[in-house]
Coordinates of C-alpha atoms in Angstrom, one line a residue:
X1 CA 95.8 123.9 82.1
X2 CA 97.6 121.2 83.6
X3 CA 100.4 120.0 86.1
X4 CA 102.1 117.5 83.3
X5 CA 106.0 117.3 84.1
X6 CA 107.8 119.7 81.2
X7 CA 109.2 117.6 78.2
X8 CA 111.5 119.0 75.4
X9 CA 109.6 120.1 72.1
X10 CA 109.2 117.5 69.6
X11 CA 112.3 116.9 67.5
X12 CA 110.7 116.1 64.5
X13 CA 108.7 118.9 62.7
X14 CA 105.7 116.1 61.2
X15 CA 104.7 115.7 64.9
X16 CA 104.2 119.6 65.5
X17 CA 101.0 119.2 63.7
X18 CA 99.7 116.2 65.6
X19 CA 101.2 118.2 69.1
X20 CA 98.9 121.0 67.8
X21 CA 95.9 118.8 67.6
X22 CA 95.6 117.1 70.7
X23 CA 96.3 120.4 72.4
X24 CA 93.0 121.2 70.9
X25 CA 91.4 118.0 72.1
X26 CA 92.7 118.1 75.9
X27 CA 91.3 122.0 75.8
X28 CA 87.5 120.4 74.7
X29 CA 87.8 117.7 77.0
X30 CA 89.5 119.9 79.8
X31 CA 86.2 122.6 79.1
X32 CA 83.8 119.1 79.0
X33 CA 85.5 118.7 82.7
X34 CA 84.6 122.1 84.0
X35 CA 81.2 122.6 82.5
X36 CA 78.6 121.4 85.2
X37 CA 75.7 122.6 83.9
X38 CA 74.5 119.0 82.1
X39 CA 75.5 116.1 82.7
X40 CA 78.2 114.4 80.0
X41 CA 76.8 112.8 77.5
X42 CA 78.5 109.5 75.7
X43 CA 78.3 111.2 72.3
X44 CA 80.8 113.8 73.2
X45 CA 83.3 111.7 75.3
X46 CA 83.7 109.0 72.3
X47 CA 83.3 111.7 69.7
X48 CA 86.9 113.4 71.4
X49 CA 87.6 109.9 71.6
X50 CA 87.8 109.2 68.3
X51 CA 89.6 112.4 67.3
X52 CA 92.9 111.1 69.7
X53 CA 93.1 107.6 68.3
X54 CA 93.2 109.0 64.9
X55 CA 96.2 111.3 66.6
X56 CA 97.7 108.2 67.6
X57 CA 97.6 106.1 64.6
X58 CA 99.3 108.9 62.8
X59 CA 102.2 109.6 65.7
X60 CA 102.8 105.5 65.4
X61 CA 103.4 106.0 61.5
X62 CA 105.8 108.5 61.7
X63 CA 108.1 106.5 64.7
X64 CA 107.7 103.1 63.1
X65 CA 112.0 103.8 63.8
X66 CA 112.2 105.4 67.1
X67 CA 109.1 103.6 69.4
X68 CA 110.9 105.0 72.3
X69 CA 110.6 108.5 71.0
X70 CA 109.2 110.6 74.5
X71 CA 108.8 114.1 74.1
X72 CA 106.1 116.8 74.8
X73 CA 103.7 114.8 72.5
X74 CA 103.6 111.8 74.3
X75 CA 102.7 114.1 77.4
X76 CA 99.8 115.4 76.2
X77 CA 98.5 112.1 75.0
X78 CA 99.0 110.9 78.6
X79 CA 97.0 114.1 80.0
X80 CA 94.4 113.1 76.7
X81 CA 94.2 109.1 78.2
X82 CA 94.0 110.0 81.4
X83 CA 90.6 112.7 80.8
X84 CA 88.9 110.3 78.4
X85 CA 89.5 107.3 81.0
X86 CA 87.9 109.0 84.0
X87 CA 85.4 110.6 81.6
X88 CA 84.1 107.2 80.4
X89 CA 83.6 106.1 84.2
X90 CA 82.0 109.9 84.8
X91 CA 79.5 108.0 81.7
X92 CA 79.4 104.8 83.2
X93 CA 80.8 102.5 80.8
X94 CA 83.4 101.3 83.5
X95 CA 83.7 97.9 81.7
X96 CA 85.3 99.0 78.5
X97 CA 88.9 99.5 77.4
X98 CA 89.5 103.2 77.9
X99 CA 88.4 103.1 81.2
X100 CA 91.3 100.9 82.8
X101 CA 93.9 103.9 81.6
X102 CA 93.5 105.5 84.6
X103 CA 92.9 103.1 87.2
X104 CA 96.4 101.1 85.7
X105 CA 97.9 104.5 85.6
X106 CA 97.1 105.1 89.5
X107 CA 97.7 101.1 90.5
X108 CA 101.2 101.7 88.8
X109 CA 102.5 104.1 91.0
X110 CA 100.5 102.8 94.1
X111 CA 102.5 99.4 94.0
X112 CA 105.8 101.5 93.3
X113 CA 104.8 103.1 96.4
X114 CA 104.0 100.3 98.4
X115 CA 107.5 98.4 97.5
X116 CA 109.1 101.7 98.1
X117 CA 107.8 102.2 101.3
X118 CA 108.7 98.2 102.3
X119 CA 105.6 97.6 104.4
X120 CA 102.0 97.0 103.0
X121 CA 99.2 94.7 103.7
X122 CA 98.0 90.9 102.5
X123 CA 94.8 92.7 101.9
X124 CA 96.3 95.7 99.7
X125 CA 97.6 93.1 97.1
X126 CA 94.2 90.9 97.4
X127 CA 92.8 94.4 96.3
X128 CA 94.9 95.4 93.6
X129 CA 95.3 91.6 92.4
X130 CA 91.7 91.3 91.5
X131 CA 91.1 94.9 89.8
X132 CA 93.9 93.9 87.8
X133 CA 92.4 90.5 86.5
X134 CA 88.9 92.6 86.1
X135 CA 91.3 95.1 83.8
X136 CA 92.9 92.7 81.9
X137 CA 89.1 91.4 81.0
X138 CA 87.7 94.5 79.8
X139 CA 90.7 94.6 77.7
X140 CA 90.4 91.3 76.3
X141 CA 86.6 92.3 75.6
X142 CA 87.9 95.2 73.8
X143 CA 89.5 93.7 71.0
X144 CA 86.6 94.3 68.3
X145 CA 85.7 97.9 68.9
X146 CA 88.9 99.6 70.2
X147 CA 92.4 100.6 68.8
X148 CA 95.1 97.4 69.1
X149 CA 97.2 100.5 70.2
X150 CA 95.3 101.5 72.7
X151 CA 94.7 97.9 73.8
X152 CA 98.6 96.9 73.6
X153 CA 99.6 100.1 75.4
X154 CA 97.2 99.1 78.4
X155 CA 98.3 95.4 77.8
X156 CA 102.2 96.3 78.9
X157 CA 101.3 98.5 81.6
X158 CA 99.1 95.6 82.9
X159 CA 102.1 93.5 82.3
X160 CA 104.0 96.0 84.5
X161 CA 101.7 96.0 87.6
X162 CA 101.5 92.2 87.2
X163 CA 105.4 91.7 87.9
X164 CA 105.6 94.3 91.0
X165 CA 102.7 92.9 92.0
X166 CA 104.0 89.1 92.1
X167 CA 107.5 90.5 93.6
X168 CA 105.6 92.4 96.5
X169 CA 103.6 88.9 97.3
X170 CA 106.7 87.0 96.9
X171 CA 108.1 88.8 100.1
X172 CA 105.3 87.6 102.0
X173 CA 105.4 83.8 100.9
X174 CA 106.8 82.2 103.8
X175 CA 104.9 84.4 106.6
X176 CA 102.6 81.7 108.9
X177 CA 99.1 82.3 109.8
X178 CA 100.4 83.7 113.4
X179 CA 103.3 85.8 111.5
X180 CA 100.7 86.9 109.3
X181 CA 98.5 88.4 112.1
X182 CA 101.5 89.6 113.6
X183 CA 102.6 91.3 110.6
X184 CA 99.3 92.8 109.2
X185 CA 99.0 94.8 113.1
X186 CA 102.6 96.0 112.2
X187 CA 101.4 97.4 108.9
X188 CA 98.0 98.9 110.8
X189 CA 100.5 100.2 113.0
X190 CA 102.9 101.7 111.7
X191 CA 100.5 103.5 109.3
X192 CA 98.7 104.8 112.1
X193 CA 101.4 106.3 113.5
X194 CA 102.3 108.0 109.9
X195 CA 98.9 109.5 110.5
X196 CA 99.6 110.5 113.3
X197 CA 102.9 112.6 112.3
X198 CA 100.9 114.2 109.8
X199 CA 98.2 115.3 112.3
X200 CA 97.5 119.3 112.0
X201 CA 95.5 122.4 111.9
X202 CA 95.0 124.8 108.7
X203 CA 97.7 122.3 106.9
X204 CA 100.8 123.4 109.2
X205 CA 102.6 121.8 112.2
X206 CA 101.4 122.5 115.6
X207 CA 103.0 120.9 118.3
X208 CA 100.4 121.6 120.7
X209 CA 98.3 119.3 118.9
X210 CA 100.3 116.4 118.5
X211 CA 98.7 113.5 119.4
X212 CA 101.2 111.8 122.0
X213 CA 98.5 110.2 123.5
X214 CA 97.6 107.7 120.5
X215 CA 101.6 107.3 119.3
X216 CA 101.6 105.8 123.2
X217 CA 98.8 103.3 122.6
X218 CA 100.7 102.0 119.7
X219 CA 103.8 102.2 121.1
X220 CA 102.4 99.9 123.7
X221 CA 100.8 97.6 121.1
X222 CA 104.0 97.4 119.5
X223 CA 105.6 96.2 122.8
X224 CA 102.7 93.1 123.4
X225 CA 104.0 91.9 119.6
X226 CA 108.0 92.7 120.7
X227 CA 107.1 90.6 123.9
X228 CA 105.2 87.6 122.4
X229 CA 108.5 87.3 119.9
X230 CA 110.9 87.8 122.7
X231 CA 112.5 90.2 120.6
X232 CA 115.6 92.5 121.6
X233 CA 114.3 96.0 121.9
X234 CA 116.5 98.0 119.2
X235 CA 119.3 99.8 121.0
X236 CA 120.9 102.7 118.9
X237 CA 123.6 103.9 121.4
X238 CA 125.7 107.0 120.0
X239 CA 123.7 107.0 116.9
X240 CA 120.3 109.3 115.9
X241 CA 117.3 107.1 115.8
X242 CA 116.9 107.9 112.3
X243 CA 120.5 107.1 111.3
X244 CA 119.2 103.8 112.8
X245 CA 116.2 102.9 111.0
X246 CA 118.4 103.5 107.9
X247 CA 120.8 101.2 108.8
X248 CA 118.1 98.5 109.5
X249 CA 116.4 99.3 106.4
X250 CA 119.5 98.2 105.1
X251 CA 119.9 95.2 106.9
X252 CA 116.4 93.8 106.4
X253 CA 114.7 95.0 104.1
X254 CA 111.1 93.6 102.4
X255 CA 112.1 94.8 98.8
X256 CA 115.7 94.1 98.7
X257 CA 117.8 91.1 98.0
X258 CA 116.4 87.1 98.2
X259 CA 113.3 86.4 99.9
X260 CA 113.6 86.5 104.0
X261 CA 112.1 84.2 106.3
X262 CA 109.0 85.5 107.8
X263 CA 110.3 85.7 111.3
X264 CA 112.9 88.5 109.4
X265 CA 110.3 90.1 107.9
X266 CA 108.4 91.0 110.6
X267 CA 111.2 91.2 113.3
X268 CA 112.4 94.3 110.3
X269 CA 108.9 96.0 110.7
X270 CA 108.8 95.6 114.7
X271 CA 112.5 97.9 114.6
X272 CA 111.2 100.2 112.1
X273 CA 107.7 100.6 114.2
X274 CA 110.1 101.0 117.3
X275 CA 112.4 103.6 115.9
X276 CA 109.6 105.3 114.0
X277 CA 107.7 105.8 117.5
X278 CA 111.1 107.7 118.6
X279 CA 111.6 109.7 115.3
X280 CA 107.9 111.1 115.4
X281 CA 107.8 111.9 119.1
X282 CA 111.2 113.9 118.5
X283 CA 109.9 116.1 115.4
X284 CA 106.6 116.5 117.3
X285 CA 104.6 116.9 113.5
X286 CA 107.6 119.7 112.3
X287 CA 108.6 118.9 108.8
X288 CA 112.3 120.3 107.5
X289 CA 112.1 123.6 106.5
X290 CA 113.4 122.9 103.2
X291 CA 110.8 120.6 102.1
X292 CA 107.6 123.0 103.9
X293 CA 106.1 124.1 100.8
X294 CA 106.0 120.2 99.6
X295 CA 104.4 118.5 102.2
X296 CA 102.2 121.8 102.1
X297 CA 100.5 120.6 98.7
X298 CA 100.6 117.1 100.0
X299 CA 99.0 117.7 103.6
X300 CA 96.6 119.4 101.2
X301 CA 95.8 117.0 98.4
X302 CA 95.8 114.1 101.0
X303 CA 92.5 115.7 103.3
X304 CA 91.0 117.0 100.1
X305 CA 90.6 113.8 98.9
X306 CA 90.1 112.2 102.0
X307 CA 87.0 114.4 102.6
X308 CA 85.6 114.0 99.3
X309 CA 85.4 110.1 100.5
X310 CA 82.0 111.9 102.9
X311 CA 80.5 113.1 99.8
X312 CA 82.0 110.8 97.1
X313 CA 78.7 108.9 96.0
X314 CA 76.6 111.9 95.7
X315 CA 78.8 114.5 94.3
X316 CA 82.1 113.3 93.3
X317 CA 82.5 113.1 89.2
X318 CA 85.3 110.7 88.2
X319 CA 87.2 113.4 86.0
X320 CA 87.6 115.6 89.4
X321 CA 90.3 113.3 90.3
X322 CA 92.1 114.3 87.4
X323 CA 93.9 117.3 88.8
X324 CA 94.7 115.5 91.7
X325 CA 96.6 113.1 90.3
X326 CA 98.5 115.4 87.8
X327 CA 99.6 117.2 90.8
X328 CA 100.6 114.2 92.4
X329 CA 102.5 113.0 89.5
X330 CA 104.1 116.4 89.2
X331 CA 105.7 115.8 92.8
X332 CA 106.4 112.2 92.1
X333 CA 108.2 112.8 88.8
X334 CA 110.0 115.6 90.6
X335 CA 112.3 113.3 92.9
X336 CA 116.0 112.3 92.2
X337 CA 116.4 108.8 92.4
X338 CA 113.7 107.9 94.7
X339 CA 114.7 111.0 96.7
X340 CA 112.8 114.5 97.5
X341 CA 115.4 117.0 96.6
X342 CA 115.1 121.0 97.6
X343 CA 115.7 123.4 95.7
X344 CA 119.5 123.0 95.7
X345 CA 119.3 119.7 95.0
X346 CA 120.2 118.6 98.4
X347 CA 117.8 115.2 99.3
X348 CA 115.9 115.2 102.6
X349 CA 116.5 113.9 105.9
X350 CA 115.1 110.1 106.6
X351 CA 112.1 112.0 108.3
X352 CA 111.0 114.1 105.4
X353 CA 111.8 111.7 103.1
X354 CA 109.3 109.1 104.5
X355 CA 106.8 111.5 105.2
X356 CA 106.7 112.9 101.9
X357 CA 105.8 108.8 100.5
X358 CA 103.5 108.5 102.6
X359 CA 101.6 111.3 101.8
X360 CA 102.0 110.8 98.2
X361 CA 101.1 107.0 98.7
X362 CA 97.8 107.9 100.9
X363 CA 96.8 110.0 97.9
X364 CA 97.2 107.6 95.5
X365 CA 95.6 105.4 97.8
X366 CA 92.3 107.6 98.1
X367 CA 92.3 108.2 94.1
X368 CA 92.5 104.0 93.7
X369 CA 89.8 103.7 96.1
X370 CA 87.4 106.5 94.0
X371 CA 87.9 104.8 90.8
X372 CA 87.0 101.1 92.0
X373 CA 84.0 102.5 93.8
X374 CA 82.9 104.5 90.5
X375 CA 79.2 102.5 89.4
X376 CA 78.4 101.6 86.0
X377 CA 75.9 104.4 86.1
X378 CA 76.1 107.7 84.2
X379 CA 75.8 110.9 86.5
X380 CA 73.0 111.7 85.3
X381 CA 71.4 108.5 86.5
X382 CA 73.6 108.4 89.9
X383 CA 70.9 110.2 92.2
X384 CA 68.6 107.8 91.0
X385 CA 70.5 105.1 91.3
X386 CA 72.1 106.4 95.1
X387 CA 68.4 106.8 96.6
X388 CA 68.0 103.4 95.3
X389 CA 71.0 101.7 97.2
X390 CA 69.9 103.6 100.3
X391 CA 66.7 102.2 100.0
X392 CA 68.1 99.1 99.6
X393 CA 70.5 99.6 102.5
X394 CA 67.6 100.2 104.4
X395 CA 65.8 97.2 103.9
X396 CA 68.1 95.3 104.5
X397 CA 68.9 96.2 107.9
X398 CA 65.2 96.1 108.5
X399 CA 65.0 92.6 107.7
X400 CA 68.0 92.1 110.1
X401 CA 66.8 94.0 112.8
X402 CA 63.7 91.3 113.0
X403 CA 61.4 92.9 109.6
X404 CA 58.2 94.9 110.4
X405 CA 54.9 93.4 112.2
X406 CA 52.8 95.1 109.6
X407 CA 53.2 95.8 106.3
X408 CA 52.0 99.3 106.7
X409 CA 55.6 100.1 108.4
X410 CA 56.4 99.9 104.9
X411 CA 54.3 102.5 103.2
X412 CA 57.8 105.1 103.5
X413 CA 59.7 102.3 101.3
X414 CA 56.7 101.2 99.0
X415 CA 56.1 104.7 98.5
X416 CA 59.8 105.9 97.3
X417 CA 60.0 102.8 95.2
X418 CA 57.1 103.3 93.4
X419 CA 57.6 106.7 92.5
X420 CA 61.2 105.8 91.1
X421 CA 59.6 103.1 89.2
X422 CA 56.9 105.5 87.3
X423 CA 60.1 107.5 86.0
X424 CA 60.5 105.3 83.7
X425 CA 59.2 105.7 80.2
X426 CA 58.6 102.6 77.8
X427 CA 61.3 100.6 80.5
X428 CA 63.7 103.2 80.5
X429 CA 65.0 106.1 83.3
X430 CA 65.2 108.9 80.7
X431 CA 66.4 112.4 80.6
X432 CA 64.8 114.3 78.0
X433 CA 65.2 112.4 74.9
X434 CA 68.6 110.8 76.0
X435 CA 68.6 107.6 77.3
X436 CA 71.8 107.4 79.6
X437 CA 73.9 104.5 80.1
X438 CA 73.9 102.0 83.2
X439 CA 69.9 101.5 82.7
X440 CA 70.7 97.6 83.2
X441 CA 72.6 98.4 87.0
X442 CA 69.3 101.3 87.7
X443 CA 66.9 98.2 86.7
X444 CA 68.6 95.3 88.7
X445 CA 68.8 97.5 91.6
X446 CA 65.1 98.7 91.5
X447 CA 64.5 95.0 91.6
X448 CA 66.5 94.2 94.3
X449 CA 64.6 96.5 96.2
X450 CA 61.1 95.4 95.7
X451 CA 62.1 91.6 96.5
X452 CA 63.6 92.9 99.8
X453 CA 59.9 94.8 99.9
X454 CA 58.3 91.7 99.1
X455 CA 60.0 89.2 101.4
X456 CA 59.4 91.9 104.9
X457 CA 55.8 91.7 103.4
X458 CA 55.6 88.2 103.5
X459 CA 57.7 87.3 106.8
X460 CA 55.1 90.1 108.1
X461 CA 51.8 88.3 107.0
X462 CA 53.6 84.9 107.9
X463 CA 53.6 86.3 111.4
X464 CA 50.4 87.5 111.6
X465 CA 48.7 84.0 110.4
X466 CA 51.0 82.3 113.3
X467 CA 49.8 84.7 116.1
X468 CA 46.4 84.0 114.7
X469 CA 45.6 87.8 113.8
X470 CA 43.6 88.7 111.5
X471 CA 45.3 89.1 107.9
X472 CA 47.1 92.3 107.3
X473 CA 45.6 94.7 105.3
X474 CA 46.0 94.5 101.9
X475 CA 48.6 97.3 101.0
X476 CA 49.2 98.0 96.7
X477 CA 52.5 98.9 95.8
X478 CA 54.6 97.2 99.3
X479 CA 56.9 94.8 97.6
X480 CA 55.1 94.8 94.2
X481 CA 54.9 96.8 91.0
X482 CA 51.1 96.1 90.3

């Protein structure tokens, strides 16, 4: 049913009956997940809802002594959050409280990730900074119509991501412009060249296929930044090149100890770029044995996802994610300190170990990426509301492109428009008798796209009068709604 990590049994025999319940609830909402045959309606999500708040109000009761009570119960609940969070983006009501469970859930372990690592970009923490702030908002708003348990549970885990957050940017603080630049290609770099060592056919290692002629590129990129700093190029005499990037992860590192000059900070990333060139080039894409069957799922997980990104606005339902990141968590919560173990609890090398992150991170990355792209539109109103922003698209770089010297050109457009308009029934884009949420972000956009219709219409006739042509034939239904 589900890749939670395995807790103990709940101690105490009141919770058994709760346990039992939300079992039942995560098996509706897990059968609500699979069933494609409608569209999800709001009335079931909120209704299961509902059911697990009331499960929740009665666990609180009975630890009023023991709030930091974890056990198989608290599991479940998380599986539970996590399906009714992606199911109210899979409805479209992305702006309430429920929602953030998820994408906090996923930012969580993506900035954990990120400090891990000790390398990410000005831009990453711009990203995540602002979702946050948008978060905290919708949980603000949530006060009056959901649970103060719910909202204080989201509340500390925004609290969390806030502090990682402001540590990560902290290490950044005293980077110049020029640094800056310097540092963000070193990111782009080095991440690249990750990509690059997971590069493959059919999910396993192939050295014939390793791409030595991109790691050069970089490698030569990362020698125009060495020379600008008039850096020493890292010399690891009698020593692997993996012993020494862990010695120099040691010796300057982005996550550890006081705040480094920014000269130090990037100088760190330019020797672990360097040395990561000579690791990746040595293992030629071949992953310890030990740790195959790992970077198997991961290798897997990461394209999976990263194909769905082709087909993500047309086809992709929030709650598919789910299974993904349970997965995922399964192999974070797996490690020992930080490290990938195998099965005899040895860790990995340097290589495997960073590997592994980055896979894991990617994934995270991709799942991050779905859920702030996810529109305030149910699925049953996404096709509509897709064709639309093509349209739009369109239009748009129609008017670019110079705009049309007649409005007939835009019969195709008027057309389309017009036909997606006359859906509508007394104002509203129904289906059946249900009336699905994000009519408001349908509307706007329909709009959008007859101004856009409107002002190539214009510009058109504007051109004509200028040229001193003869008035453009009168077209119903380009740009307007009469």
């Amino acid at each position: 049913m589900t890749d939670s990590p395995a807790f103990r049994l709940p101690l105490d025999p009141q919770e058994q009956p709760i346990l039992d319940k939300i079992l039942n609830i995560r098996d509706h909402l897990s059968i609500l997940k699979q069933d494609r045959s409608s569209y999800v309606k709001s009335e079931d999500v909120v209704q299961y809802y509902t059911q697990l708040m009331a499960q929740v109000e009665a666990l609180n009761r009975i630890r009023v002594s023991k709030r930091d009570e974890q056990n198989r119960v608290d599991t479940v609940l998380d599986d539970c959050f996590q399906l009714i969070s992606l199911f109210f983006l899979t409805i479209g009501r992305n702006s309430e409280a429920p929602a953030v469970y998820s994408a906090i859930s996923t930012v969580k372990r993506l900035l954990d990730h990120l400090k891990e690592a000790g390398f990410y970009s000005a831009k990453d923490l711009e990203s995540i900074g602002s979702h946050i702030q948008d978060w905290h908002a919708s949980v603000e708003r949530g006060k009056e119509s959901h649970s103060e348990h719910l909202l204080t549970l989201l509340n500390a885990r925004i609290e969390l991501c806030r502090a990682t957050l402001k540590e990560l940017q902290d290490r950044l603080s005293r980077l110049d412009p020029q640094m800056m630049g310097r540092y963000e290609k070193l990111v782009s770099i080095l991440r690249s060249l990750s990509a690059c060592n997971t590069r493959s056919r059919v999910g396993y290692p192939c050295p014939d296929i390793f791409p030595a002629k991109e790691v050069n590129e970089f490698e030569q990129q990362v020698w125009q930044i060495e020379s600008e700093m008039q850096a020493e190029r890292i010399q690891h005499d009698g020593i692997s090149a993996e012993d020494a990037y862990a010695d120099r992860l040691g010796i300057l590192s982005l996550t550890e100890g006081e705040v480094q000059d920014g000269d130090k900070v990037v100088q760190a990333l330019l020797v672990r770029c360097t040395l990561w060139i000579e690791i990746i080039r040595e293992k030629q894409g071949k992953i310890d044995d030990r740790f195959q069957d790992t970077y198997d799922k991961l290798l897997k997980i990461r394209n999976n996802l990263e194909q769905m990104n082709l087909t993500q606005a047309w086809s992709l339902r929030e709650t598919d994610l789910y299974s993904f990141q349970r997965q995922l968590d399964r192999v974070d919560e797996s490690r020992v300190d930080g490290n990938f173990i195998d099965v005899e609890g040895r860790p990995a090398d340097l290589h495997a170990q960073r590997t592994l992150l980055y896979l894991l991170r990617k994934s995270y990355a991709f799942i991050y990426q779905y859920i702030i792209s996810s529109e305030p539109v149910s699925e049953a109103l996404l096709p509509i509301y897709n064709q639309l922003l093509t349209l739009k698209r369109c239009l748009k770089e129609v008017k670019h492109s110079g705009g049309v010297d007649s409005p007939r050109e835009l019969y195709p457009y008027s057309m389309k428009l017009n036909s997606i308009d006359n859906m509508k029934k007394d104002g509203k884009f129904m289906v059946g008798n249900d009336i699905p949420e994000g009519q408001a972000s349908v509307t706007a956009l329909l709009n959008e796209c007859f101004e856009l219709a409107y002002e190539l219409r214009s510009e058109a006739d504007e051109k004509n009068e200028e040229n001193g042509e003869p008035d453009a034939e009168e077209v119903n239904g380009v740009g307007t709604k009469d």
